[in-house]
mmCIF file of C-alpha atoms in Angstrom:
data_model
loop_
_atom_site.group_PDB
_atom_site.id
_atom_site.type_symbol
_atom_site.label_atom_id
_atom_site.label_comp_id
_atom_site.label_asym_id
_atom_site.label_seq_id
_atom_site.Cartn_x
_atom_site.Cartn_y
_atom_site.Cartn_z
ATOM 1 C CA MET W 1 33.798 -61.288 -39.511
ATOM 2 C CA SER W 2 31.911 -64.293 -38.124
ATOM 3 C CA ALA W 3 28.663 -64.132 -36.188
ATOM 4 C CA PHE W 4 26.236 -66.489 -34.479
ATOM 5 C CA ILE W 5 22.623 -66.256 -35.564
ATOM 6 C CA VAL W 6 20.484 -67.577 -32.720
ATOM 7 C CA GLU W 7 16.730 -68.150 -32.838
ATOM 8 C CA GLY W 8 15.671 -68.319 -29.210
ATOM 9 C CA GLY W 9 12.783 -70.012 -27.478
ATOM 10 C CA CYS W 10 13.638 -73.579 -28.503
ATOM 11 C CA PRO W 11 14.115 -76.054 -25.578
ATOM 12 C CA LEU W 12 17.292 -78.144 -25.548
ATOM 13 C CA ASN W 13 17.148 -81.911 -25.359
ATOM 14 C CA GLY W 14 19.699 -84.682 -25.787
ATOM 15 C CA THR W 15 23.260 -85.618 -24.941
ATOM 16 C CA VAL W 16 26.474 -83.701 -25.550
ATOM 17 C CA SER W 17 30.112 -84.541 -24.793
ATOM 18 C CA VAL W 18 32.636 -82.027 -23.472
ATOM 19 C CA HIS W 19 35.993 -81.431 -25.160
ATOM 20 C CA GLY W 20 39.382 -81.103 -23.464
ATOM 21 C CA ALA W 21 39.941 -78.288 -20.994
ATOM 22 C CA LYS W 22 41.494 -75.074 -22.276
ATOM 23 C CA ASN W 23 42.862 -74.218 -18.834
ATOM 24 C CA SER W 24 44.500 -77.628 -18.593
ATOM 25 C CA VAL W 25 45.958 -78.103 -22.067
ATOM 26 C CA LEU W 26 47.743 -74.723 -22.201
ATOM 27 C CA PRO W 27 50.112 -75.360 -19.247
ATOM 28 C CA ILE W 28 50.514 -78.961 -20.431
ATOM 29 C CA LEU W 29 51.711 -77.744 -23.839
ATOM 30 C CA ALA W 30 54.156 -75.422 -22.097
ATOM 31 C CA ALA W 31 55.369 -78.350 -19.963
ATOM 32 C CA CYS W 32 56.289 -80.279 -23.134
ATOM 33 C CA ILE W 33 59.274 -77.931 -23.415
ATOM 34 C CA LEU W 34 60.809 -79.428 -20.275
ATOM 35 C CA THR W 35 61.587 -82.797 -21.870
ATOM 36 C CA PRO W 36 63.624 -83.714 -24.957
ATOM 37 C CA GLY W 37 61.263 -86.643 -25.458
ATOM 38 C CA GLU W 38 58.116 -86.801 -27.568
ATOM 39 C CA CYS W 39 54.797 -85.950 -25.903
ATOM 40 C CA VAL W 40 51.491 -87.189 -27.307
ATOM 41 C CA ILE W 41 48.499 -85.243 -26.010
ATOM 42 C CA HIS W 42 45.013 -86.701 -26.538
ATOM 43 C CA ASN W 43 41.701 -84.832 -26.169
ATOM 44 C CA CYS W 44 43.387 -81.608 -27.260
ATOM 45 C CA PRO W 45 40.656 -79.133 -28.256
ATOM 46 C CA ALA W 46 40.744 -77.093 -31.470
ATOM 47 C CA LEU W 47 40.839 -73.621 -29.897
ATOM 48 C CA SER W 48 42.502 -70.413 -31.010
ATOM 49 C CA ASP W 49 44.461 -70.360 -27.727
ATOM 50 C CA VAL W 50 45.771 -73.838 -28.540
ATOM 51 C CA ARG W 51 46.764 -72.660 -32.026
ATOM 52 C CA ALA W 52 48.597 -69.728 -30.402
ATOM 53 C CA SER W 53 50.453 -72.166 -28.120
ATOM 54 C CA ILE W 54 51.401 -74.301 -31.128
ATOM 55 C CA ASP W 55 52.766 -71.184 -32.847
ATOM 56 C CA ILE W 56 54.900 -70.453 -29.786
ATOM 57 C CA LEU W 57 56.189 -74.028 -29.630
ATOM 58 C CA ARG W 58 57.123 -73.968 -33.312
ATOM 59 C CA HIS W 59 58.830 -70.593 -32.945
ATOM 60 C CA LEU W 60 60.922 -72.111 -30.151
ATOM 61 C CA GLY W 61 62.015 -74.883 -32.523
ATOM 62 C CA CYS W 62 59.701 -77.704 -31.434
ATOM 63 C CA ARG W 63 58.182 -80.067 -33.974
ATOM 64 C CA VAL W 64 54.397 -80.137 -33.598
ATOM 65 C CA THR W 65 51.910 -82.279 -35.498
ATOM 66 C CA GLN W 66 48.155 -82.440 -35.061
ATOM 67 C CA GLN W 67 45.629 -85.050 -36.129
ATOM 68 C CA ASP W 68 42.026 -84.789 -35.024
ATOM 69 C CA GLY W 69 42.170 -84.346 -31.233
ATOM 70 C CA THR W 70 45.741 -85.583 -30.788
ATOM 71 C CA LEU W 71 48.741 -83.270 -30.649
ATOM 72 C CA THR W 72 52.342 -84.536 -30.787
ATOM 73 C CA VAL W 73 55.115 -82.271 -29.515
ATOM 74 C CA ASP W 74 58.811 -83.058 -29.929
ATOM 75 C CA ALA W 75 60.944 -80.509 -28.059
ATOM 76 C CA LYS W 76 64.234 -82.260 -28.783
ATOM 77 C CA THR W 77 64.948 -79.625 -31.420
ATOM 78 C CA LEU W 78 64.259 -76.642 -29.123
ATOM 79 C CA SER W 79 66.462 -73.854 -30.480
ATOM 80 C CA ALA W 80 65.150 -70.532 -29.152
ATOM 81 C CA CYS W 81 64.306 -68.991 -25.786
ATOM 82 C CA ASP W 82 62.297 -65.938 -26.835
ATOM 83 C CA VAL W 83 58.599 -65.430 -27.461
ATOM 84 C CA PRO W 84 57.993 -62.412 -29.719
ATOM 85 C CA ASP W 85 55.401 -59.767 -28.982
ATOM 86 C CA ARG W 86 53.083 -60.829 -31.808
ATOM 87 C CA LEU W 87 52.704 -64.289 -30.247
ATOM 88 C CA MET W 88 52.463 -63.088 -26.643
ATOM 89 C CA ARG W 89 49.598 -60.771 -27.535
ATOM 90 C CA GLU W 90 47.413 -63.599 -28.765
ATOM 91 C CA MET W 91 46.559 -64.917 -25.275
ATOM 92 C CA ARG W 92 46.971 -63.934 -21.651
ATOM 93 C CA SER W 93 48.049 -67.463 -20.708
ATOM 94 C CA SER W 94 51.213 -67.121 -22.810
ATOM 95 C CA VAL W 95 53.191 -66.180 -19.686
ATOM 96 C CA ILE W 96 52.945 -69.847 -18.655
ATOM 97 C CA PHE W 97 55.765 -70.555 -21.120
ATOM 98 C CA LEU W 98 58.168 -68.483 -18.999
ATOM 99 C CA GLY W 99 58.868 -71.099 -16.329
ATOM 100 C CA ALA W 100 59.185 -73.954 -18.806
ATOM 101 C CA ILE W 101 61.604 -72.129 -21.126
ATOM 102 C CA LEU W 102 63.660 -70.930 -18.175
ATOM 103 C CA GLY W 103 63.792 -74.420 -16.708
ATOM 104 C CA ARG W 104 64.862 -76.082 -19.971
ATOM 105 C CA VAL W 105 67.228 -73.456 -21.419
ATOM 106 C CA GLY W 106 68.250 -71.331 -18.434
ATOM 107 C CA GLU W 107 67.205 -68.160 -20.263
ATOM 108 C CA ALA W 108 63.916 -66.649 -21.438
ATOM 109 C CA VAL W 109 62.925 -63.440 -23.199
ATOM 110 C CA MET W 110 59.318 -62.375 -23.718
ATOM 111 C CA SER W 111 56.984 -59.397 -23.810
ATOM 112 C CA PHE W 112 53.929 -59.061 -21.615
ATOM 113 C CA PRO W 113 50.873 -61.245 -22.410
ATOM 114 C CA GLY W 114 47.662 -60.238 -24.189
ATOM 115 C CA GLY W 115 44.195 -61.820 -24.313
ATOM 116 C CA CYS W 116 40.824 -60.822 -22.830
ATOM 117 C CA GLU W 117 40.709 -57.438 -21.106
ATOM 118 C CA LEU W 118 39.405 -58.514 -17.724
ATOM 119 C CA GLY W 119 41.264 -55.850 -15.789
ATOM 120 C CA PRO W 120 44.675 -56.068 -14.142
ATOM 121 C CA ARG W 121 46.066 -59.581 -14.029
ATOM 122 C CA PRO W 122 49.541 -58.821 -12.729
ATOM 123 C CA ILE W 123 52.280 -61.394 -13.179
ATOM 124 C CA ASP W 124 54.096 -60.214 -10.050
ATOM 125 C CA LEU W 125 53.339 -63.520 -8.303
ATOM 126 C CA HIS W 126 54.821 -65.464 -11.225
ATOM 127 C CA LEU W 127 58.013 -63.409 -11.140
ATOM 128 C CA ALA W 128 58.314 -63.582 -7.345
ATOM 129 C CA ALA W 129 58.068 -67.379 -7.446
ATOM 130 C CA LEU W 130 60.707 -67.654 -10.184
ATOM 131 C CA ARG W 131 63.025 -65.266 -8.340
ATOM 132 C CA ALA W 132 62.665 -67.355 -5.183
ATOM 133 C CA LEU W 133 63.882 -70.337 -7.218
ATOM 134 C CA GLY W 134 66.976 -68.410 -8.271
ATOM 135 C CA ALA W 135 65.926 -66.720 -11.510
ATOM 136 C CA ARG W 136 67.332 -63.285 -12.299
ATOM 137 C CA ILE W 137 64.622 -61.253 -13.995
ATOM 138 C CA GLU W 138 64.990 -57.856 -15.584
ATOM 139 C CA GLU W 139 61.717 -56.033 -16.234
ATOM 140 C CA THR W 140 61.747 -53.427 -18.982
ATOM 141 C CA SER W 141 59.114 -51.273 -20.645
ATOM 142 C CA VAL W 142 58.713 -53.882 -23.376
ATOM 143 C CA GLY W 143 58.974 -57.164 -21.508
ATOM 144 C CA LEU W 144 61.077 -59.577 -19.481
ATOM 145 C CA ARG W 145 64.614 -60.889 -19.749
ATOM 146 C CA CYS W 146 65.245 -63.834 -17.449
ATOM 147 C CA ARG W 147 68.270 -65.950 -16.620
ATOM 148 C CA GLY W 148 68.060 -69.103 -14.578
ATOM 149 C CA GLU W 149 71.357 -70.944 -14.411
ATOM 150 C CA GLY W 150 71.564 -72.881 -11.169
ATOM 151 C CA LEU W 151 67.881 -72.869 -10.256
ATOM 152 C CA THR W 152 67.490 -74.260 -6.737
ATOM 153 C CA GLY W 153 64.445 -75.578 -4.924
ATOM 154 C CA CYS W 154 63.059 -73.610 -1.996
ATOM 155 C CA GLU W 155 59.973 -73.094 0.136
ATOM 156 C CA LEU W 156 57.770 -70.376 -1.281
ATOM 157 C CA THR W 157 54.383 -69.041 -0.226
ATOM 158 C CA LEU W 158 52.011 -67.398 -2.685
ATOM 159 C CA SER W 159 50.175 -64.364 -1.303
ATOM 160 C CA ILE W 160 47.033 -65.542 -3.108
ATOM 161 C CA PRO W 161 46.333 -68.970 -4.655
ATOM 162 C CA SER W 162 46.999 -67.843 -8.227
ATOM 163 C CA VAL W 163 46.499 -70.598 -10.804
ATOM 164 C CA GLY W 164 49.052 -69.190 -13.253
ATOM 165 C CA ALA W 165 51.684 -68.517 -10.603
ATOM 166 C CA THR W 166 51.230 -72.028 -9.183
ATOM 167 C CA GLU W 167 51.689 -73.541 -12.644
ATOM 168 C CA ASN W 168 54.747 -71.448 -13.476
ATOM 169 C CA ALA W 169 56.312 -72.329 -10.125
ATOM 170 C CA MET W 170 55.621 -76.037 -10.731
ATOM 171 C CA LEU W 171 57.209 -75.982 -14.193
ATOM 172 C CA THR W 172 60.292 -74.117 -12.992
ATOM 173 C CA ALA W 173 60.685 -76.236 -9.858
ATOM 174 C CA VAL W 174 60.637 -79.475 -11.885
ATOM 175 C CA ALA W 175 63.830 -78.292 -13.579
ATOM 176 C CA ALA W 176 65.452 -76.865 -10.414
ATOM 177 C CA SER W 177 67.746 -78.899 -8.201
ATOM 178 C CA GLY W 178 66.504 -79.890 -4.776
ATOM 179 C CA THR W 179 63.083 -79.711 -3.144
ATOM 180 C CA THR W 180 60.494 -77.019 -3.698
ATOM 181 C CA VAL W 181 57.427 -76.582 -1.498
ATOM 182 C CA ILE W 182 54.668 -74.291 -2.807
ATOM 183 C CA ASN W 183 52.426 -73.065 0.006
ATOM 184 C CA ASN W 184 48.972 -71.546 -0.593
ATOM 185 C CA ALA W 185 48.969 -73.183 -4.025
ATOM 186 C CA ALA W 186 45.908 -73.025 -6.248
ATOM 187 C CA ARG W 187 43.742 -76.135 -5.902
ATOM 188 C CA GLU W 188 41.936 -76.143 -9.251
ATOM 189 C CA PRO W 189 41.400 -79.487 -11.040
ATOM 190 C CA GLU W 190 43.566 -78.176 -13.878
ATOM 191 C CA ILE W 191 46.505 -77.999 -11.436
ATOM 192 C CA VAL W 192 45.933 -81.676 -10.660
ATOM 193 C CA ASP W 193 45.889 -82.441 -14.382
ATOM 194 C CA LEU W 194 49.224 -80.657 -14.841
ATOM 195 C CA GLN W 195 50.700 -82.719 -11.995
ATOM 196 C CA ARG W 196 49.446 -85.915 -13.665
ATOM 197 C CA PHE W 197 51.123 -84.912 -16.912
ATOM 198 C CA LEU W 198 54.418 -84.013 -15.232
ATOM 199 C CA ARG W 199 54.397 -87.355 -13.419
ATOM 200 C CA THR W 200 53.793 -89.058 -16.773
ATOM 201 C CA LEU W 201 57.059 -87.455 -17.900
ATOM 202 C CA GLY W 202 58.860 -88.794 -14.826
ATOM 203 C CA ALA W 203 58.695 -85.772 -12.521
ATOM 204 C CA ASN W 204 58.567 -86.318 -8.762
ATOM 205 C CA ILE W 205 55.691 -84.092 -7.694
ATOM 206 C CA ARG W 206 52.824 -84.501 -5.250
ATOM 207 C CA GLY W 207 50.165 -82.532 -3.422
ATOM 208 C CA ALA W 208 48.240 -80.928 -6.306
ATOM 209 C CA GLY W 209 44.622 -80.431 -5.317
ATOM 210 C CA SER W 210 45.720 -79.334 -1.855
ATOM 211 C CA SER W 211 47.236 -76.030 -0.767
ATOM 212 C CA VAL W 212 50.755 -77.514 -0.516
ATOM 213 C CA ILE W 213 52.615 -78.926 -3.531
ATOM 214 C CA THR W 214 56.017 -80.567 -3.175
ATOM 215 C CA ILE W 215 58.420 -81.053 -6.085
ATOM 216 C CA GLU W 216 61.684 -82.975 -6.046
ATOM 217 C CA GLY W 217 63.411 -81.194 -8.903
ATOM 218 C CA GLY W 218 66.222 -82.108 -11.249
ATOM 219 C CA VAL W 219 64.847 -85.535 -12.177
ATOM 220 C CA PRO W 220 65.540 -86.431 -15.844
ATOM 221 C CA LEU W 221 62.324 -86.303 -17.858
ATOM 222 C CA HIS W 222 61.201 -88.407 -20.797
ATOM 223 C CA GLY W 223 58.341 -88.322 -23.274
ATOM 224 C CA GLY W 224 54.889 -89.684 -22.614
ATOM 225 C CA THR W 225 51.247 -90.009 -23.651
ATOM 226 C CA PHE W 226 48.494 -88.175 -21.837
ATOM 227 C CA THR W 227 44.764 -87.445 -22.111
ATOM 228 C CA VAL W 228 43.592 -83.969 -21.107
ATOM 229 C CA MET W 229 40.687 -83.689 -18.660
ATOM 230 C CA ALA W 230 37.298 -82.449 -19.871
ATOM 231 C CA ASP W 231 36.528 -78.738 -19.706
ATOM 232 C CA ARG W 232 34.330 -78.052 -16.700
ATOM 233 C CA ILE W 233 33.487 -74.518 -17.880
ATOM 234 C CA VAL W 234 32.244 -75.813 -21.227
ATOM 235 C CA ALA W 235 30.094 -78.272 -19.274
ATOM 236 C CA ALA W 236 28.788 -75.407 -17.131
ATOM 237 C CA THR W 237 27.932 -73.478 -20.305
ATOM 238 C CA TYR W 238 25.816 -76.330 -21.687
ATOM 239 C CA LEU W 239 24.059 -76.706 -18.333
ATOM 240 C CA THR W 240 23.258 -73.005 -18.029
ATOM 241 C CA ALA W 241 22.084 -72.974 -21.656
ATOM 242 C CA ALA W 242 19.585 -75.725 -20.862
ATOM 243 C CA ALA W 243 18.515 -73.876 -17.724
ATOM 244 C CA ALA W 244 17.870 -70.733 -19.789
ATOM 245 C CA ALA W 245 16.149 -72.371 -22.768
ATOM 246 C CA GLY W 246 14.390 -75.164 -20.880
ATOM 247 C CA GLY W 247 14.455 -78.845 -21.721
ATOM 248 C CA GLN W 248 16.529 -81.789 -20.576
ATOM 249 C CA VAL W 249 20.212 -82.372 -21.388
ATOM 250 C CA GLU W 250 22.860 -84.906 -20.459
ATOM 251 C CA VAL W 251 26.444 -83.609 -20.351
ATOM 252 C CA LEU W 252 29.110 -86.304 -20.615
ATOM 253 C CA GLY W 253 32.825 -86.378 -19.890
ATOM 254 C CA THR W 254 33.319 -84.008 -16.970
ATOM 255 C CA ASP W 255 33.784 -84.931 -13.315
ATOM 256 C CA TYR W 256 30.590 -83.774 -11.587
ATOM 257 C CA ARG W 257 32.561 -82.968 -8.418
ATOM 258 C CA HIS W 258 34.379 -80.190 -10.274
ATOM 259 C CA LEU W 259 31.039 -78.462 -10.894
ATOM 260 C CA SER W 260 29.314 -79.022 -7.555
ATOM 261 C CA THR W 261 29.061 -75.284 -6.788
ATOM 262 C CA VAL W 262 27.498 -74.589 -10.202
ATOM 263 C CA THR W 263 25.006 -77.455 -10.105
ATOM 264 C CA ALA W 264 24.030 -76.517 -6.540
ATOM 265 C CA VAL W 265 23.066 -73.011 -7.710
ATOM 266 C CA LEU W 266 21.142 -74.364 -10.703
ATOM 267 C CA ALA W 267 19.256 -76.743 -8.408
ATOM 268 C CA GLU W 268 18.425 -73.855 -6.078
ATOM 269 C CA ALA W 269 17.130 -71.945 -9.126
ATOM 270 C CA GLY W 270 14.589 -74.714 -9.737
ATOM 271 C CA CYS W 271 16.390 -77.072 -12.123
ATOM 272 C CA LYS W 272 16.433 -80.797 -11.510
ATOM 273 C CA VAL W 273 20.046 -81.980 -11.479
ATOM 274 C CA GLN W 274 21.370 -85.541 -11.283
ATOM 275 C CA SER W 275 25.100 -86.246 -11.204
ATOM 276 C CA GLU W 276 27.119 -89.447 -11.316
ATOM 277 C CA GLN W 277 30.594 -90.423 -12.451
ATOM 278 C CA ASN W 278 31.317 -88.408 -15.630
ATOM 279 C CA ARG W 279 27.695 -87.516 -16.317
ATOM 280 C CA ILE W 280 25.446 -84.611 -15.329
ATOM 281 C CA CYS W 281 21.756 -84.450 -16.257
ATOM 282 C CA LEU W 282 19.723 -81.254 -15.987
ATOM 283 C CA SER W 283 16.072 -80.576 -16.702
ATOM 284 C CA SER W 284 14.419 -77.160 -16.614
ATOM 285 C CA ASN W 285 10.686 -76.821 -17.220
ATOM 286 C CA ALA W 286 9.684 -73.700 -15.264
ATOM 287 C CA PRO W 287 10.883 -70.098 -14.858
ATOM 288 C CA LEU W 288 14.149 -69.951 -12.914
ATOM 289 C CA LEU W 289 14.130 -68.631 -9.358
ATOM 290 C CA GLY W 290 16.443 -66.119 -7.754
ATOM 291 C CA VAL W 291 19.121 -67.701 -5.569
ATOM 292 C CA ARG W 292 21.294 -66.771 -2.637
ATOM 293 C CA PRO W 293 24.290 -64.507 -3.401
ATOM 294 C CA VAL W 294 26.771 -66.049 -5.820
ATOM 295 C CA ARG W 295 30.331 -65.161 -4.830
ATOM 296 C CA THR W 296 33.172 -66.166 -7.117
ATOM 297 C CA ALA W 297 36.249 -67.571 -5.403
ATOM 298 C CA PRO W 298 39.280 -69.778 -6.052
ATOM 299 C CA TYR W 299 38.499 -73.487 -6.294
ATOM 300 C CA PRO W 300 36.634 -75.133 -4.612
ATOM 301 C CA GLY W 301 34.540 -71.944 -4.578
ATOM 302 C CA PHE W 302 32.249 -70.812 -7.383
ATOM 303 C CA PRO W 303 34.340 -70.434 -10.579
ATOM 304 C CA THR W 304 34.602 -66.937 -12.014
ATOM 305 C CA ASP W 305 34.478 -68.403 -15.541
ATOM 306 C CA ALA W 306 30.986 -69.796 -14.879
ATOM 307 C CA GLN W 307 29.606 -66.517 -13.511
ATOM 308 C CA PRO W 308 28.694 -64.859 -16.854
ATOM 309 C CA PRO W 309 26.679 -67.768 -18.336
ATOM 310 C CA LEU W 310 24.926 -68.356 -15.010
ATOM 311 C CA MET W 311 24.014 -64.661 -14.803
ATOM 312 C CA ALA W 312 22.650 -64.841 -18.351
ATOM 313 C CA ALA W 313 20.418 -67.779 -17.427
ATOM 314 C CA LEU W 314 19.063 -66.066 -14.306
ATOM 315 C CA CYS W 315 18.161 -62.885 -16.205
ATOM 316 C CA LYS W 316 14.899 -64.552 -17.278
ATOM 317 C CA GLY W 317 12.754 -65.788 -14.417
ATOM 318 C CA THR W 318 11.530 -64.599 -11.062
ATOM 319 C CA GLY W 319 13.271 -63.230 -8.012
ATOM 320 C CA THR W 320 16.563 -61.441 -7.490
ATOM 321 C CA THR W 321 20.141 -62.740 -7.426
ATOM 322 C CA VAL W 322 23.214 -60.884 -6.206
ATOM 323 C CA PHE W 323 26.571 -61.679 -7.823
ATOM 324 C CA VAL W 324 29.860 -60.744 -6.164
ATOM 325 C CA GLU W 325 32.890 -61.013 -8.460
ATOM 326 C CA ASN W 326 36.021 -61.528 -6.364
ATOM 327 C CA ILE W 327 38.512 -62.552 -9.062
ATOM 328 C CA PHE W 328 38.403 -60.144 -12.038
ATOM 329 C CA GLU W 329 37.223 -56.561 -11.718
ATOM 330 C CA ASN W 330 36.066 -56.322 -15.344
ATOM 331 C CA ARG W 331 34.106 -59.567 -15.404
ATOM 332 C CA TYR W 332 30.804 -57.729 -16.007
ATOM 333 C CA ARG W 333 31.476 -56.556 -19.562
ATOM 334 C CA HIS W 334 28.585 -58.696 -20.785
ATOM 335 C CA VAL W 335 26.052 -56.819 -18.647
ATOM 336 C CA ASP W 336 25.446 -53.946 -21.083
ATOM 337 C CA GLU W 337 24.707 -56.429 -23.849
ATOM 338 C CA LEU W 338 22.294 -58.384 -21.645
ATOM 339 C CA THR W 339 20.417 -55.179 -20.825
ATOM 340 C CA ARG W 340 19.988 -54.633 -24.582
ATOM 341 C CA MET W 341 17.949 -57.834 -24.463
ATOM 342 C CA GLY W 342 15.716 -56.467 -21.702
ATOM 343 C CA ALA W 343 17.582 -57.818 -18.677
ATOM 344 C CA ASP W 344 17.303 -55.885 -15.398
ATOM 345 C CA ILE W 345 20.842 -55.717 -13.987
ATOM 346 C CA ARG W 346 22.443 -53.083 -11.762
ATOM 347 C CA VAL W 347 26.196 -53.048 -11.221
ATOM 348 C CA GLU W 348 28.116 -51.306 -8.476
ATOM 349 C CA GLY W 349 31.821 -52.135 -8.381
ATOM 350 C CA ARG W 350 32.208 -55.878 -7.924
ATOM 351 C CA VAL W 351 28.499 -56.411 -7.162
ATOM 352 C CA ALA W 352 25.783 -57.064 -9.750
ATOM 353 C CA VAL W 353 22.097 -57.329 -8.824
ATOM 354 C CA VAL W 354 19.988 -59.317 -11.300
ATOM 355 C CA CYS W 355 16.196 -59.021 -11.143
ATOM 356 C CA GLY W 356 14.512 -61.686 -13.204
ATOM 357 C CA VAL W 357 12.195 -60.602 -16.018
ATOM 358 C CA PRO W 358 9.456 -62.642 -17.727
ATOM 359 C CA GLN W 359 11.149 -62.595 -21.131
ATOM 360 C CA LEU W 360 14.301 -61.482 -22.942
ATOM 361 C CA ARG W 361 14.196 -60.304 -26.542
ATOM 362 C CA GLY W 362 16.637 -61.026 -29.332
ATOM 363 C CA ALA W 363 19.125 -58.288 -30.217
ATOM 364 C CA ARG W 364 22.349 -57.505 -32.034
ATOM 365 C CA LEU W 365 25.119 -58.266 -29.533
ATOM 366 C CA HIS W 366 28.912 -58.167 -29.366
ATOM 367 C CA ALA W 367 31.121 -60.392 -27.215
ATOM 368 C CA ALA W 368 33.860 -58.434 -25.433
ATOM 369 C CA ASP W 369 35.581 -61.456 -23.893
ATOM 370 C CA LEU W 370 35.505 -65.250 -23.829
ATOM 371 C CA ARG W 371 33.048 -66.054 -21.042
ATOM 372 C CA GLY W 372 30.976 -62.959 -21.755
ATOM 373 C CA GLY W 373 30.505 -64.314 -25.272
ATOM 374 C CA ALA W 374 29.265 -67.606 -23.845
ATOM 375 C CA ALA W 375 26.837 -65.641 -21.663
ATOM 376 C CA LEU W 376 25.354 -63.915 -24.707
ATOM 377 C CA VAL W 377 24.794 -67.279 -26.395
ATOM 378 C CA VAL W 378 23.055 -68.604 -23.258
ATOM 379 C CA ALA W 379 20.826 -65.527 -23.042
ATOM 380 C CA ALA W 380 19.997 -65.673 -26.759
ATOM 381 C CA LEU W 381 18.905 -69.303 -26.500
ATOM 382 C CA GLY W 382 16.412 -68.382 -23.773
ATOM 383 C CA ALA W 383 15.203 -65.176 -25.438
ATOM 384 C CA GLY W 384 12.352 -64.603 -27.833
ATOM 385 C CA GLY W 385 13.240 -63.787 -31.415
ATOM 386 C CA GLU W 386 16.541 -63.681 -33.256
ATOM 387 C CA SER W 387 19.913 -62.576 -31.896
ATOM 388 C CA VAL W 388 23.072 -61.827 -33.837
ATOM 389 C CA ILE W 389 26.287 -62.225 -31.830
ATOM 390 C CA THR W 390 29.630 -60.919 -33.099
ATOM 391 C CA GLY W 391 33.069 -60.964 -31.475
ATOM 392 C CA LEU W 392 33.385 -64.733 -31.925
ATOM 393 C CA GLU W 393 37.190 -64.510 -31.916
ATOM 394 C CA HIS W 394 36.839 -64.377 -28.137
ATOM 395 C CA VAL W 395 34.488 -67.365 -27.970
ATOM 396 C CA ASP W 396 36.833 -69.393 -30.191
ATOM 397 C CA ARG W 397 39.555 -69.066 -27.563
ATOM 398 C CA GLY W 398 37.770 -71.483 -25.255
ATOM 399 C CA TYR W 399 34.999 -73.302 -27.145
ATOM 400 C CA GLN W 400 35.416 -75.862 -29.901
ATOM 401 C CA ASP W 401 32.372 -75.862 -32.192
ATOM 402 C CA LEU W 402 30.031 -74.419 -29.558
ATOM 403 C CA ASP W 403 27.280 -73.932 -32.129
ATOM 404 C CA GLY W 404 27.630 -77.534 -33.314
ATOM 405 C CA GLY W 405 27.324 -78.856 -29.773
ATOM 406 C CA LEU W 406 24.219 -76.758 -29.159
ATOM 407 C CA ARG W 407 22.656 -77.774 -32.476
ATOM 408 C CA SER W 408 23.066 -81.418 -31.444
ATOM 409 C CA LEU W 409 20.754 -80.525 -28.534
ATOM 410 C CA GLY W 410 18.185 -78.939 -30.841
ATOM 411 C CA ALA W 411 19.262 -75.305 -30.601
ATOM 412 C CA ARG W 412 18.618 -73.076 -33.595
ATOM 413 C CA ILE W 413 22.043 -71.538 -33.932
ATOM 414 C CA ARG W 414 24.325 -71.182 -36.911
ATOM 415 C CA ARG W 415 27.588 -69.486 -37.693
ATOM 416 C CA VAL W 416 27.787 -67.134 -40.666
#
């Protein structure tokens, strides 16, 4: 079992680049199924969730090759329409393959997805969208059996702007005949990236980034070459790490506009932040201050994935900060571990109250989920003494060589 050994109290300084976005590349890999052409994906991060997606693609009969950060997918040889339970359990995002398989083959069989236990993440919205497009879906105790001959475009309205449901509806609608209009669509940058990729393949789709997406379906698709956007949550993790440990860092590769809510909070906490083009600089040389309530919300609100590392940074400092988690009910699983380090946090339902303390102490910690694991790393970097962090299988789902990136900034962290 792997662990991070972190010696805290060392300021971070230097420049670090951000790898491709996990939440962008996963639906893009699923979208490769829609075309019989060859897709070349650049800036593809080496994550366990990406490896799980590759396993699914290969099980379906696709040819997949990988060299450095480039992944080539040839779905011409697609020969299956099922995703077995052992592959579905590896990540919660695996349900994104449903719409693509259904659109390409007209049939899909899969069990329910696995991944981090963040509380209920029902796929009802996904299924409702696919049914509106003409899919016939049978739900059983073990999974889903779907048929989609004669998929037809329609106007559908999501009850909430679910990222996954928006993506599944987009992938299915590209293969359906006629026009589909998705109302109350998710507006995340990763949705825009998926639209860019689909347009690279020849799809007629517009509106991503707004609440209304329009797809003219049934257009023949071809292969293409695409570069995945940078991961804004990885960028947020480096920024919060510098805020916690002190120092001055430059984060390259991510669009600063995608992180405006995060950088605004860090500036309010006393950090100096400068943003331009694909570059964000942060310096932190004094104890962090409490800030106004941080409420997670769909984009362009504060991202739920950035809440845990921000909370970890604000544990050490002065003042009080209230967090309100509006997306996942179990997003506070890192709190008990932070309190082991001396943090003063009280949780009641979806609300967490963080009272800053002068110092955190190193401890033996265990990551229970992806972003909670990142939070423990952030806290350990700002703490005094040594921390040992286990549960890295969660961290590996969304971070490529996190310890290497932090070491390049001067952090004392190693993987054993």
